Amino acid sequence: MKYESQGIAKMYFIAAIGLFVGQILFGVTLGLQYVMGDFLFPAIPFNVARMVHTNLLIVWLLFGFMGSAYYLVPEESERELYAPWLAKLMFWVFLAAGVLTILGYLLVPYATLAEMTMNHLLPTMGREFLEQPTITKIGIVIVVLAFLFNIGMTILTGKKTVITLVLITGLIGLAVFFLFAFYVPDNLVLDKYFWWFVVHLWVEGVWELIMASLLAYVLIKVTGVDREVIEKWLYIIIAMALISGLLGTGHHFFWIGTPDYWQWVGSIFSALEPIPFFMMTLFAFNVVNKRRRDHPNKAAVLWALGTAVMAFLGAGVWGFLHTLAPVNYYTHGTQITAAHGHMAFYGAYVMVVLTMISYSMPIMRGQKAANERAQVLEMWSFWLMTVSMVFITLFLTGAGVLQVYLQRYSETPLPFMVVQDKIEIFYWLREVAGLVFLIGLLLYVYSFFAKGKEVEDIGAAVTS
Amino acid sequence: MRETFTKGMARNIYYGGAVFFFLVLIGLTVDTVKSIPKTDNRENLSEQVVAGKYLWEVNDCIGCHTLLGEGAYFAPELGNVYTRFGKSTDAIKGFIKSRPKTGIPGRRSMPQFNFTDEELEQIAQFLKYVDGIKIARDWPPNVQG
């Protein structure tokens, strides 16, 4: 670690991993509720468990992004963080806001939570992924602004690199588009249209900038490949991400009462959305092949390559699968969507954060890389989580294909609940895969505590 | 990548592409906002419907159901429930009202929300309004949602 303030990332990463465990515990709960409908009913109904599952994901990814930025920006800018105390303070504010919100979901009925937090003054609750009480949303804005100020001032007063510029662009975009979370018109068509300005322009827009810059940073560090080469790739990847992704928003405007031209715009541009992810795969394998040294942190290299491949599969391939309007006509809002959502979030954003953690955590703990046994366990956890996520996706896809056929495509469409009973086997299999994922995650956590033989630095050409 | 393709060129594609397509998105957004009065059923956006939408939100209905295909996939689509229930707001109200407090053994069940009659009417009117939004190709494909 070159700069002391980089170490602030550690608390962010620990919180991220802790919340990740919570997210997955609720994930397997939801999976069980799919097959045992009365499980935990009425104490924790499905919608509450789902809110906890998705909101924990968002919060821990934000912890991950912030931790990554706090680690990466001082080193790239060649100076200490502008205000380390602010980063520490905001950590506790964000953690408190996150934990209180989750407890609110679990301890009181959602309508009561809305009343307690005076939602009627500025109603923003009750929209998918943006269920947080208005006061929490305001808290998120404050934390993100303080974070952006801190990171921004560090970059402005330090050395500017392409990686930090792309990262801060992505983070500013994240903050700006979140403001649409406060716009909840009575008109449902408008409501849905601008809701996507948060959701789509985050995950299929500015978050891709964050992801690409984090990946580029780790690849520079573990391969020692020339910055010029990596920066060129970075620019072209994010160019394609925005060129395809901005108008790709149109694939959400097929069936919400918006004009027909979105069917063409959305289909064409979202069909291009796999391109940046495919380029990321080429990029990652290319620079690892051209590496100038063998970094002792093999687990981090595995995560970096895995991110590129899984993001392409989850976001690229599974996204394309149902993005063309004539296909989406049948698949919209079925288990196909759930399949895509799971692998895309895991492949792109979960894995890129785990890549950053894998690379930086040993360094923050005073080693170049984790010991051999810890790395082997971490790589086992990589495979357990990644392979079980592939199976979760395949089982949900199987469920989705049958659901589409039975409920939407056949001559005699069946009611929703009848179809759900018929495709139950896939939900059971998904639940088993989910449990394997949980085992992989617990192994991942354990790998941080595993003792073993320290690794030797074999390629000390470049120091991190 | 070949040397003839420089970092500067890549950077220009990024800036140029991002700005251009962002402006196109804004342009199409303006056009969409201007066109949707033809489809969005705003003439039926009564106070009752607005109150119903608020109840829809503060009870997190989207956490189980889809509405126009968006939401969770645990419970039926409700964008066309008014049609599915024989164009009867009474049927919708009756269903919500009849949910058992402790659920149904072994099966998924909607929670009992203890809505007042006025609230039930507001929710039913909201779902009726949503059903009246004109969707491209009359999505969903059939009445089952």
Coordinates of C-alpha atoms in Angstrom, one line a residue:
Chain A
M1 CA 0.0 0.0 0.0
K2 CA 1.6 3.2 -1.1
Y3 CA -0.7 5.6 0.7
E4 CA -2.0 5.1 4.2
S5 CA -5.5 6.4 3.4
Q6 CA -6.0 3.6 0.9
G7 CA -6.5 1.4 4.0
I8 CA -10.0 3.0 4.5
A9 CA -11.2 0.6 1.8
K10 CA -10.9 -2.3 4.2
M11 CA -13.8 -1.3 6.4
Y12 CA -15.9 -0.8 3.3
F13 CA -15.0 -4.2 1.9
I14 CA -15.7 -5.9 5.3
A15 CA -19.2 -4.3 5.4
A16 CA -19.8 -5.3 1.8
I17 CA -19.0 -8.9 2.4
G18 CA -21.1 -9.0 5.6
L19 CA -24.1 -7.6 3.7
F20 CA -23.4 -10.0 0.8
V21 CA -23.9 -12.9 3.2
G22 CA -27.2 -11.4 4.4
Q23 CA -28.3 -11.0 0.8
I24 CA -27.7 -14.6 0.0
L25 CA -29.4 -15.8 3.2
F26 CA -32.5 -14.0 2.1
G27 CA -32.0 -15.3 -1.4
V28 CA -32.2 -18.9 -0.3
T29 CA -35.2 -17.9 1.8
L30 CA -37.0 -16.6 -1.3
G31 CA -36.0 -19.6 -3.3
L32 CA -37.7 -21.8 -0.6
Q33 CA -40.8 -19.6 -0.6
Y34 CA -41.2 -20.3 -4.3
V35 CA -41.7 -24.0 -3.5
M36 CA -43.0 -23.8 0.0
G37 CA -45.4 -20.9 -0.3
D38 CA -46.2 -20.6 3.4
F39 CA -42.5 -20.6 4.6
L40 CA -42.2 -17.8 7.2
F41 CA -45.6 -16.5 6.3
P42 CA -46.9 -14.1 7.5
A43 CA -43.9 -13.1 9.5
I44 CA -41.7 -12.4 6.5
P45 CA -43.8 -12.4 3.4
F46 CA -42.1 -12.8 0.0
N47 CA -42.2 -9.1 -0.9
V48 CA -40.3 -8.2 2.3
A49 CA -37.7 -10.9 1.9
R50 CA -37.2 -9.8 -1.7
M51 CA -36.8 -6.2 -0.8
V52 CA -34.1 -7.2 1.7
H53 CA -32.4 -9.4 -0.9
T54 CA -32.3 -6.8 -3.7
N55 CA -31.7 -3.8 -1.4
L56 CA -28.8 -5.5 0.4
L57 CA -27.3 -6.2 -3.0
I58 CA -27.5 -2.6 -4.0
V59 CA -26.1 -1.4 -0.7
W60 CA -23.2 -3.8 -0.6
L61 CA -22.3 -3.1 -4.2
L62 CA -22.2 0.6 -3.3
F63 CA -20.0 -0.2 -0.4
G64 CA -17.8 -2.2 -2.8
F65 CA -17.7 0.6 -5.3
M66 CA -16.8 3.2 -2.6
G67 CA -14.2 1.0 -1.1
S68 CA -12.7 0.4 -4.5
A69 CA -12.6 4.1 -5.2
Y70 CA -11.0 4.8 -1.9
Y71 CA -8.4 2.2 -2.5
L72 CA -7.7 3.0 -6.1
V73 CA -7.9 6.8 -6.3
P74 CA -5.1 7.8 -3.9
E75 CA -2.7 5.4 -5.7
E76 CA -3.6 6.6 -9.1
S77 CA -3.6 10.2 -8.1
E78 CA -0.3 9.8 -6.2
R79 CA -1.5 11.5 -3.1
E80 CA -3.4 10.7 0.2
L81 CA -7.1 10.9 0.1
Y82 CA -8.4 14.5 0.4
A83 CA -10.3 13.9 3.6
P84 CA -9.8 10.5 5.2
W85 CA -12.0 11.4 8.2
L86 CA -14.9 12.1 5.9
A87 CA -14.6 8.7 4.3
K88 CA -14.6 7.1 7.8
L89 CA -17.6 9.2 9.0
M90 CA -19.6 8.4 5.9
F91 CA -18.9 4.7 6.3
W92 CA -20.7 4.7 9.6
V93 CA -23.5 6.9 8.3
F94 CA -24.1 4.6 5.3
L95 CA -23.9 1.5 7.4
A96 CA -26.3 2.8 10.0
A97 CA -28.8 4.0 7.3
G98 CA -28.5 0.6 5.5
V99 CA -29.0 -1.5 8.7
L100 CA -31.8 0.6 10.0
T101 CA -33.6 0.4 6.7
I102 CA -33.3 -3.4 6.5
L103 CA -34.5 -3.6 10.1
G104 CA -37.4 -1.4 9.2
Y105 CA -38.4 -3.7 6.4
L106 CA -38.2 -6.8 8.7
L107 CA -39.7 -5.4 11.9
V108 CA -42.8 -3.5 10.8
P109 CA -45.2 -3.8 8.0
Y110 CA -44.1 -1.8 5.0
A111 CA -47.1 0.5 5.1
T112 CA -46.2 1.3 8.8
L113 CA -42.7 2.0 7.8
A114 CA -44.0 4.4 5.2
E115 CA -46.1 6.1 7.9
M116 CA -43.2 6.2 10.4
T117 CA -40.8 7.8 7.9
M118 CA -43.5 10.3 6.7
N119 CA -43.5 9.0 3.2
H120 CA -46.5 11.2 2.4
L121 CA -44.4 14.4 2.5
L122 CA -42.4 13.2 -0.5
P123 CA -43.7 9.8 -1.6
T124 CA -40.9 7.8 -3.1
M125 CA -41.5 4.3 -1.6
G126 CA -42.9 1.2 -3.1
R127 CA -41.1 1.1 -6.5
E128 CA -39.0 -1.9 -7.4
F129 CA -35.4 -1.6 -6.1
L130 CA -36.2 1.9 -4.9
E131 CA -38.2 0.8 -1.9
Q132 CA -36.1 2.6 0.7
P133 CA -37.9 5.2 2.8
T134 CA -37.5 8.8 1.5
I135 CA -35.3 9.6 4.5
T136 CA -32.9 6.8 3.6
K137 CA -32.8 8.0 0.0
I138 CA -31.8 11.5 1.2
G139 CA -29.2 9.8 3.4
I140 CA -27.8 8.0 0.3
V141 CA -27.6 11.3 -1.6
I142 CA -25.6 12.9 1.3
V143 CA -23.2 9.9 1.6
V144 CA -22.7 9.8 -2.2
L145 CA -22.1 13.6 -2.4
A146 CA -19.6 13.5 0.4
F147 CA -17.9 10.5 -1.3
L148 CA -17.8 12.2 -4.7
F149 CA -16.4 15.4 -3.1
N150 CA -13.7 13.4 -1.4
I151 CA -12.8 11.4 -4.4
G152 CA -13.2 14.3 -6.7
M153 CA -10.9 16.6 -4.7
T154 CA -8.3 13.8 -4.5
I155 CA -8.3 13.5 -8.3
L156 CA -8.4 17.2 -9.0
T157 CA -5.4 18.0 -6.7
G158 CA -3.5 14.9 -7.8
K159 CA -2.3 13.1 -10.9
K160 CA -5.2 12.5 -13.4
T161 CA -5.3 9.1 -15.1
V162 CA -7.7 7.7 -17.6
I163 CA -8.8 5.2 -15.0
T164 CA -9.7 7.8 -12.4
L165 CA -11.4 10.0 -14.9
V166 CA -13.6 7.2 -16.2
L167 CA -14.3 6.0 -12.6
I168 CA -15.4 9.5 -11.5
T169 CA -17.6 9.9 -14.6
G170 CA -19.3 6.7 -13.8
L171 CA -19.7 7.7 -10.1
I172 CA -21.1 11.1 -11.0
G173 CA -23.5 9.5 -13.4
L174 CA -24.6 7.1 -10.6
A175 CA -25.4 10.1 -8.3
V176 CA -27.1 12.2 -11.0
F177 CA -29.4 9.4 -12.2
F178 CA -30.3 8.4 -8.7
L179 CA -32.1 11.7 -8.4
F180 CA -34.9 10.3 -10.6
A181 CA -35.7 8.1 -7.6
F182 CA -37.4 11.2 -6.1
Y183 CA -39.6 11.7 -9.1
V184 CA -42.8 9.6 -8.7
P185 CA -45.5 11.0 -10.9
D186 CA -49.2 9.8 -10.5
N187 CA -49.3 8.9 -14.2
L188 CA -48.1 5.3 -14.3
V189 CA -46.6 5.5 -17.8
L190 CA -44.4 8.5 -16.9
D191 CA -43.6 6.8 -13.5
K192 CA -42.3 3.7 -15.3
Y193 CA -40.5 5.6 -18.0
F194 CA -38.4 7.7 -15.6
W195 CA -38.0 4.9 -13.1
W196 CA -35.8 3.3 -15.8
F197 CA -33.6 6.4 -15.7
V198 CA -32.3 5.1 -12.4
V199 CA -32.4 1.4 -13.0
H200 CA -31.3 1.0 -16.6
L201 CA -29.0 4.0 -16.8
W202 CA -27.3 2.6 -13.7
V203 CA -26.7 -1.0 -14.5
E204 CA -26.6 -0.8 -18.3
G205 CA -24.9 2.6 -18.4
V206 CA -22.8 4.4 -15.8
W207 CA -22.1 1.3 -13.7
E208 CA -20.4 -0.2 -16.8
L209 CA -17.9 2.7 -16.6
I210 CA -17.2 1.9 -13.0
M211 CA -16.8 -1.8 -13.7
A212 CA -14.5 -1.2 -16.7
S213 CA -12.3 1.1 -14.8
L214 CA -12.0 -1.2 -11.8
L215 CA -11.2 -4.1 -14.1
A216 CA -8.6 -2.1 -16.0
Y217 CA -6.9 -1.0 -12.7
V218 CA -6.6 -4.6 -11.4
L219 CA -5.4 -5.8 -14.8
I220 CA -2.6 -3.1 -14.9
K221 CA -1.6 -4.2 -11.4
V222 CA -1.5 -7.9 -11.9
T223 CA -0.2 -8.1 -15.5
G224 CA 2.2 -5.1 -15.7
V225 CA 0.9 -4.4 -19.2
D226 CA 1.6 -1.0 -20.5
R227 CA -1.0 1.6 -19.5
E228 CA -1.3 3.0 -23.0
V229 CA -2.7 -0.3 -24.2
I230 CA -5.1 -0.7 -21.4
E231 CA -6.4 2.8 -21.6
K232 CA -7.2 2.4 -25.3
W233 CA -9.2 -0.7 -24.5
L234 CA -10.9 1.1 -21.7
Y235 CA -12.0 4.0 -23.9
I236 CA -13.4 1.8 -26.6
I237 CA -15.2 -0.5 -24.2
I238 CA -17.0 2.4 -22.4
A239 CA -17.7 4.1 -25.8
M240 CA -19.5 0.9 -26.9
A241 CA -21.2 0.7 -23.5
L242 CA -22.8 4.1 -23.8
I243 CA -23.4 4.0 -27.6
S244 CA -25.4 0.8 -27.1
G245 CA -26.7 1.3 -23.6
L246 CA -28.2 4.8 -23.7
L247 CA -30.7 4.1 -26.4
G248 CA -30.8 0.4 -25.3
T249 CA -33.0 1.8 -22.5
G250 CA -35.7 1.5 -25.1
H251 CA -36.0 -2.2 -24.5
H252 CA -37.8 -1.3 -21.3
F253 CA -40.3 0.9 -23.3
F254 CA -41.9 -1.9 -25.3
W255 CA -45.0 -2.5 -23.2
I256 CA -45.6 0.4 -20.8
G257 CA -47.8 2.6 -23.0
T258 CA -44.9 4.4 -24.8
P259 CA -44.7 5.1 -28.6
D260 CA -44.2 2.2 -31.0
Y261 CA -40.8 3.4 -32.3
W262 CA -39.3 2.2 -29.1
Q263 CA -39.7 -1.3 -30.3
W264 CA -37.2 -0.6 -33.1
V265 CA -34.9 1.6 -31.2
G266 CA -34.9 -0.6 -28.1
S267 CA -34.4 -3.8 -30.1
I268 CA -31.6 -2.5 -32.3
F269 CA -29.5 -0.7 -29.7
S270 CA -29.9 -3.3 -27.0
A271 CA -28.9 -6.0 -29.5
L272 CA -25.6 -4.1 -29.5
E273 CA -25.3 -4.2 -25.7
P274 CA -23.3 -7.5 -25.6
I275 CA -20.5 -5.9 -27.7
P276 CA -18.9 -3.9 -24.8
F277 CA -19.1 -7.0 -22.6
F278 CA -17.5 -9.2 -25.3
M279 CA -14.8 -6.6 -25.7
M280 CA -14.2 -6.8 -22.0
T281 CA -13.6 -10.5 -22.3
L282 CA -11.2 -10.0 -25.2
F283 CA -9.5 -7.3 -23.3
A284 CA -9.0 -9.3 -20.1
F285 CA -7.7 -12.4 -21.8
N286 CA -5.5 -10.3 -24.1
V287 CA -3.7 -8.4 -21.4
V288 CA -3.3 -11.5 -19.2
N289 CA -1.7 -13.3 -22.1
K290 CA 0.6 -10.4 -22.7
R291 CA 1.5 -10.1 -19.1
R292 CA 5.0 -9.0 -18.2
R293 CA 5.1 -10.8 -14.9
D294 CA 3.3 -13.4 -12.9
H295 CA 1.6 -11.8 -10.0
P296 CA 1.6 -13.9 -6.9
N297 CA -2.1 -13.2 -6.4
K298 CA -3.5 -15.8 -8.7
A299 CA -7.0 -15.6 -7.1
A300 CA -7.3 -11.9 -8.2
V301 CA -6.3 -12.9 -11.8
L302 CA -9.0 -15.6 -11.7
W303 CA -11.6 -13.2 -10.5
A304 CA -10.7 -10.6 -13.2
L305 CA -11.0 -13.1 -16.0
G306 CA -14.1 -14.6 -14.4
T307 CA -15.8 -11.2 -14.3
A308 CA -15.2 -10.6 -18.0
V309 CA -16.6 -14.0 -19.0
M310 CA -19.6 -14.0 -16.6
A311 CA -20.5 -10.4 -17.4
F312 CA -20.6 -11.3 -21.1
L313 CA -22.7 -14.4 -20.5
G314 CA -25.1 -12.9 -17.9
A315 CA -25.5 -9.3 -19.2
G316 CA -24.6 -9.9 -22.9
V317 CA -25.9 -13.3 -23.9
W318 CA -28.8 -13.7 -21.4
G319 CA -29.7 -10.1 -22.1
F320 CA -29.8 -10.5 -25.8
L321 CA -31.8 -13.7 -25.5
H322 CA -35.0 -11.8 -24.6
T323 CA -34.3 -8.2 -25.7
L324 CA -35.8 -8.2 -29.2
A325 CA -39.3 -6.9 -29.1
P326 CA -41.0 -9.9 -30.8
V327 CA -39.3 -12.2 -28.3
N328 CA -39.8 -9.9 -25.4
Y329 CA -43.5 -9.8 -26.2
Y330 CA -43.7 -13.4 -24.8
T331 CA -40.9 -13.3 -22.2
H332 CA -41.4 -9.9 -20.6
G333 CA -41.8 -10.3 -16.8
T334 CA -41.3 -14.1 -16.6
Q335 CA -38.6 -16.3 -15.0
I336 CA -36.5 -15.5 -18.1
T337 CA -36.1 -12.0 -16.8
A338 CA -35.1 -13.4 -13.4
A339 CA -32.5 -15.7 -15.0
H340 CA -30.9 -12.8 -16.8
G341 CA -31.0 -10.6 -13.7
H342 CA -29.2 -13.1 -11.5
M343 CA -26.3 -13.9 -13.8
A344 CA -25.9 -10.3 -15.0
F345 CA -25.6 -8.8 -11.5
Y346 CA -23.3 -11.6 -10.4
G347 CA -21.1 -11.6 -13.4
A348 CA -20.7 -7.9 -13.9
Y349 CA -21.0 -6.2 -10.5
V350 CA -20.6 -8.8 -7.8
M351 CA -17.6 -10.3 -9.4
V352 CA -15.9 -7.0 -10.2
V353 CA -16.1 -5.9 -6.6
L354 CA -14.8 -9.3 -5.5
T355 CA -12.0 -8.8 -8.0
M356 CA -11.0 -5.5 -6.3
I357 CA -11.3 -7.1 -2.9
S358 CA -9.2 -10.1 -3.9
Y359 CA -6.5 -7.8 -5.3
S360 CA -6.4 -5.2 -2.5
M361 CA -7.3 -7.0 0.7
P362 CA -4.0 -8.9 1.0
I363 CA -2.1 -5.7 0.4
M364 CA -4.1 -3.8 3.0
R365 CA -3.3 -6.7 5.4
G366 CA 0.4 -6.2 4.8
Q367 CA 1.0 -8.9 2.2
K368 CA 1.5 -8.9 -1.5
A369 CA -0.9 -11.7 -1.9
A370 CA -2.8 -14.1 0.4
N371 CA -1.1 -17.3 1.5
E372 CA -1.3 -20.3 -0.8
R373 CA -3.9 -22.2 1.1
A374 CA -6.1 -19.1 1.4
Q375 CA -5.8 -18.6 -2.3
V376 CA -6.7 -22.1 -3.1
L377 CA -9.8 -21.8 -0.9
E378 CA -10.7 -18.5 -2.5
M379 CA -10.4 -20.1 -5.9
W380 CA -12.7 -22.9 -4.8
S381 CA -15.2 -20.4 -3.6
F382 CA -14.9 -18.7 -7.0
W383 CA -15.8 -21.9 -8.8
L384 CA -18.6 -22.9 -6.3
M385 CA -20.3 -19.6 -6.6
T386 CA -19.8 -19.1 -10.3
V387 CA -20.8 -22.6 -11.3
S388 CA -23.9 -22.6 -9.0
M389 CA -24.9 -19.2 -10.5
V390 CA -24.7 -20.7 -13.9
F391 CA -27.0 -23.5 -12.8
I392 CA -29.4 -21.0 -11.0
T393 CA -29.6 -19.2 -14.4
L394 CA -30.1 -22.4 -16.4
F395 CA -32.8 -23.6 -14.1
L396 CA -34.6 -20.3 -14.1
T397 CA -34.3 -20.2 -17.9
G398 CA -35.9 -23.7 -18.0
A399 CA -38.7 -22.5 -15.7
G400 CA -39.1 -19.4 -17.9
V401 CA -39.3 -21.2 -21.2
L402 CA -42.0 -23.5 -19.8
Q403 CA -43.8 -20.6 -18.2
V404 CA -43.8 -18.7 -21.5
Y405 CA -45.1 -21.7 -23.4
L406 CA -47.8 -22.7 -20.9
Q407 CA -49.0 -19.2 -20.0
R408 CA -48.5 -17.2 -23.1
Y409 CA -47.7 -19.2 -26.2
S410 CA -49.8 -22.3 -26.3
E411 CA -53.3 -22.5 -27.8
T412 CA -54.8 -22.8 -24.4
P413 CA -53.0 -20.5 -22.0
L414 CA -53.1 -21.5 -18.4
P415 CA -53.5 -19.2 -15.3
F416 CA -50.3 -18.0 -13.6
M417 CA -50.6 -20.1 -10.5
V418 CA -51.4 -23.3 -12.4
V419 CA -48.3 -22.8 -14.4
Q420 CA -46.2 -22.1 -11.3
D421 CA -47.2 -25.5 -9.9
K422 CA -46.2 -27.2 -13.2
I423 CA -42.7 -25.8 -13.2
E424 CA -42.0 -26.4 -9.6
I425 CA -39.2 -28.9 -10.2
F426 CA -37.0 -26.1 -11.7
Y427 CA -37.6 -24.0 -8.6
W428 CA -36.4 -26.9 -6.4
L429 CA -33.3 -27.4 -8.5
R430 CA -32.6 -23.6 -8.4
E431 CA -32.9 -23.8 -4.6
V432 CA -30.3 -26.5 -4.4
A433 CA -28.0 -24.5 -6.6
G434 CA -28.6 -21.5 -4.3
L435 CA -27.5 -23.5 -1.3
V436 CA -24.3 -24.5 -3.1
F437 CA -23.8 -20.8 -3.8
L438 CA -24.2 -20.1 -0.1
I439 CA -21.6 -22.8 0.8
G440 CA -19.3 -21.1 -1.7
L441 CA -19.8 -17.8 -0.1
L442 CA -19.1 -19.1 3.4
L443 CA -15.9 -20.7 2.0
Y444 CA -15.0 -17.3 0.6
V445 CA -15.4 -15.7 4.0
Y446 CA -13.4 -18.4 5.6
S447 CA -10.6 -18.0 3.1
F448 CA -9.7 -14.6 4.7
F449 CA -8.8 -16.5 7.9
A450 CA -7.1 -19.5 6.4
K451 CA -3.5 -20.0 7.5
G452 CA -0.8 -21.4 5.2
K453 CA 2.5 -21.0 3.5
E454 CA 3.2 -17.4 2.5
V455 CA 3.6 -16.9 -1.3
E456 CA 6.9 -15.8 -2.8
D457 CA 7.0 -12.8 -5.1
I458 CA 8.1 -14.4 -8.3
G459 CA 7.9 -11.5 -10.7
A460 CA 9.0 -8.4 -8.8
A461 CA 9.5 -6.4 -12.0
V462 CA 6.8 -3.9 -10.9
T463 CA 5.8 -3.2 -7.4
S464 CA 2.3 -2.5 -6.4
Chain B
M1 CA -5.3 -3.5 -31.1
R2 CA -3.4 -2.1 -34.1
E3 CA -1.2 0.9 -33.7
T4 CA -3.1 2.8 -36.4
F5 CA -6.0 2.9 -34.0
T6 CA -4.7 5.3 -31.4
K7 CA -5.9 6.0 -27.8
G8 CA -6.9 9.5 -29.0
M9 CA -9.3 8.0 -31.5
A10 CA -10.8 5.7 -28.9
R11 CA -11.2 8.6 -26.6
N12 CA -13.0 10.7 -29.3
I13 CA -15.4 7.8 -30.1
Y14 CA -16.2 7.7 -26.4
Y15 CA -16.9 11.4 -25.9
G16 CA -18.5 11.8 -29.3
G17 CA -20.7 8.7 -29.0
A18 CA -21.7 9.4 -25.4
V19 CA -22.8 13.0 -26.0
F20 CA -24.5 12.2 -29.3
F21 CA -26.5 9.3 -28.1
F22 CA -27.4 11.0 -24.8
L23 CA -28.8 13.9 -26.8
V24 CA -30.8 11.5 -28.9
L25 CA -32.2 9.9 -25.8
I26 CA -33.2 13.3 -24.5
G27 CA -34.9 14.1 -27.8
L28 CA -36.8 10.8 -27.9
T29 CA -37.8 11.4 -24.2
V30 CA -39.3 14.8 -25.1
D31 CA -41.2 13.2 -28.0
T32 CA -42.4 10.3 -25.8
V33 CA -43.7 12.7 -23.1
K34 CA -45.5 14.7 -25.8
S35 CA -47.0 11.5 -27.4
I36 CA -48.2 9.6 -24.4
P37 CA -51.4 11.5 -23.7
K38 CA -52.8 9.4 -26.6
T39 CA -52.1 6.2 -24.7
D40 CA -51.7 6.7 -21.0
N41 CA -55.3 6.8 -20.0
R42 CA -54.8 10.1 -18.2
E43 CA -58.5 11.1 -18.6
N44 CA -59.3 8.5 -16.0
L45 CA -56.6 9.5 -13.6
S46 CA -59.0 10.5 -10.8
E47 CA -58.2 11.3 -7.2
Q48 CA -59.4 7.9 -6.3
V49 CA -56.9 6.3 -8.8
V50 CA -54.1 8.5 -7.4
A51 CA -54.9 7.3 -3.9
G52 CA -55.0 3.7 -5.1
K53 CA -51.6 4.1 -6.7
Y54 CA -50.3 5.4 -3.3
L55 CA -51.7 2.3 -1.6
W56 CA -50.2 0.1 -4.3
E57 CA -46.8 1.7 -3.4
V58 CA -46.9 1.8 0.4
N59 CA -47.9 -1.9 0.5
D60 CA -45.1 -2.9 -1.8
C61 CA -47.4 -4.8 -4.1
I62 CA -44.6 -4.8 -6.7
G63 CA -42.6 -7.0 -4.4
C64 CA -44.7 -10.0 -5.5
H65 CA -46.7 -9.0 -8.6
T66 CA -45.7 -7.6 -11.9
L67 CA -47.5 -4.5 -13.2
L68 CA -47.2 -4.2 -17.0
G69 CA -44.5 -6.9 -16.7
E70 CA -42.3 -5.1 -14.2
G71 CA -41.9 -6.2 -10.6
A72 CA -41.5 -9.6 -9.0
Y73 CA -42.5 -12.8 -10.6
F74 CA -44.0 -14.5 -7.6
A75 CA -47.6 -13.6 -8.2
P76 CA -49.8 -12.8 -11.2
E77 CA -49.6 -9.9 -13.5
L78 CA -52.0 -7.2 -12.5
G79 CA -51.9 -4.8 -15.5
N80 CA -54.8 -6.7 -17.0
V81 CA -56.4 -8.1 -13.8
Y82 CA -59.5 -6.0 -14.3
T83 CA -60.1 -7.7 -17.7
R84 CA -59.2 -11.1 -16.2
F85 CA -61.7 -10.7 -13.4
G86 CA -64.5 -10.0 -15.9
K87 CA -64.2 -6.2 -15.8
S88 CA -65.4 -6.2 -12.3
T89 CA -63.9 -4.0 -9.5
D90 CA -66.1 -6.0 -7.1
A91 CA -64.3 -9.2 -8.0
I92 CA -60.9 -7.5 -7.4
K93 CA -62.1 -6.1 -4.0
G94 CA -63.5 -9.5 -3.0
F95 CA -60.3 -11.2 -3.8
I96 CA -58.1 -8.9 -1.7
K97 CA -60.6 -8.9 1.1
S98 CA -60.8 -12.7 1.3
R99 CA -57.1 -13.5 1.9
P100 CA -56.7 -15.6 5.0
K101 CA -54.6 -14.0 7.8
T102 CA -52.3 -16.9 8.3
G103 CA -52.0 -17.9 4.7
I104 CA -52.8 -21.2 3.1
P105 CA -50.8 -24.3 4.3
G106 CA -48.0 -25.2 1.9
R107 CA -49.0 -22.6 -0.7
R108 CA -48.4 -19.0 -1.7
S109 CA -51.0 -16.6 -0.4
M110 CA -51.4 -12.9 -0.6
P111 CA -51.2 -11.3 2.9
Q112 CA -54.4 -9.9 4.5
F113 CA -53.9 -6.1 4.4
N114 CA -57.0 -5.2 6.3
F115 CA -58.0 -2.4 3.9
T116 CA -61.1 -0.3 4.6
D117 CA -63.9 -0.4 2.0
E118 CA -62.7 3.0 0.7
E119 CA -59.2 1.8 0.3
L120 CA -60.3 -1.3 -1.5
E121 CA -62.3 0.8 -3.9
Q122 CA -59.2 3.0 -4.5
I123 CA -57.0 0.1 -5.3
A124 CA -59.6 -1.5 -7.6
Q125 CA -60.0 1.8 -9.4
F126 CA -56.2 2.1 -9.8
L127 CA -56.0 -1.4 -11.4
K128 CA -58.9 -0.5 -13.6
Y129 CA -57.1 2.6 -14.8
V130 CA -53.9 0.6 -15.5
D131 CA -55.9 -1.8 -17.6
G132 CA -57.0 1.2 -19.7
I133 CA -53.5 2.2 -20.7
K134 CA -53.0 1.4 -24.4
I135 CA -50.1 -0.9 -24.8
A136 CA -48.3 -1.7 -28.0
R137 CA -49.6 -4.9 -29.6
D138 CA -52.1 -5.1 -26.7
W139 CA -49.5 -6.8 -24.4
P140 CA -49.8 -9.2 -22.5
P141 CA -50.4 -11.8 -25.2
N142 CA -53.6 -13.2 -23.5
V143 CA -55.8 -12.6 -20.5
Q144 CA -53.7 -14.8 -18.2
G145 CA -51.0 -12.1 -18.2

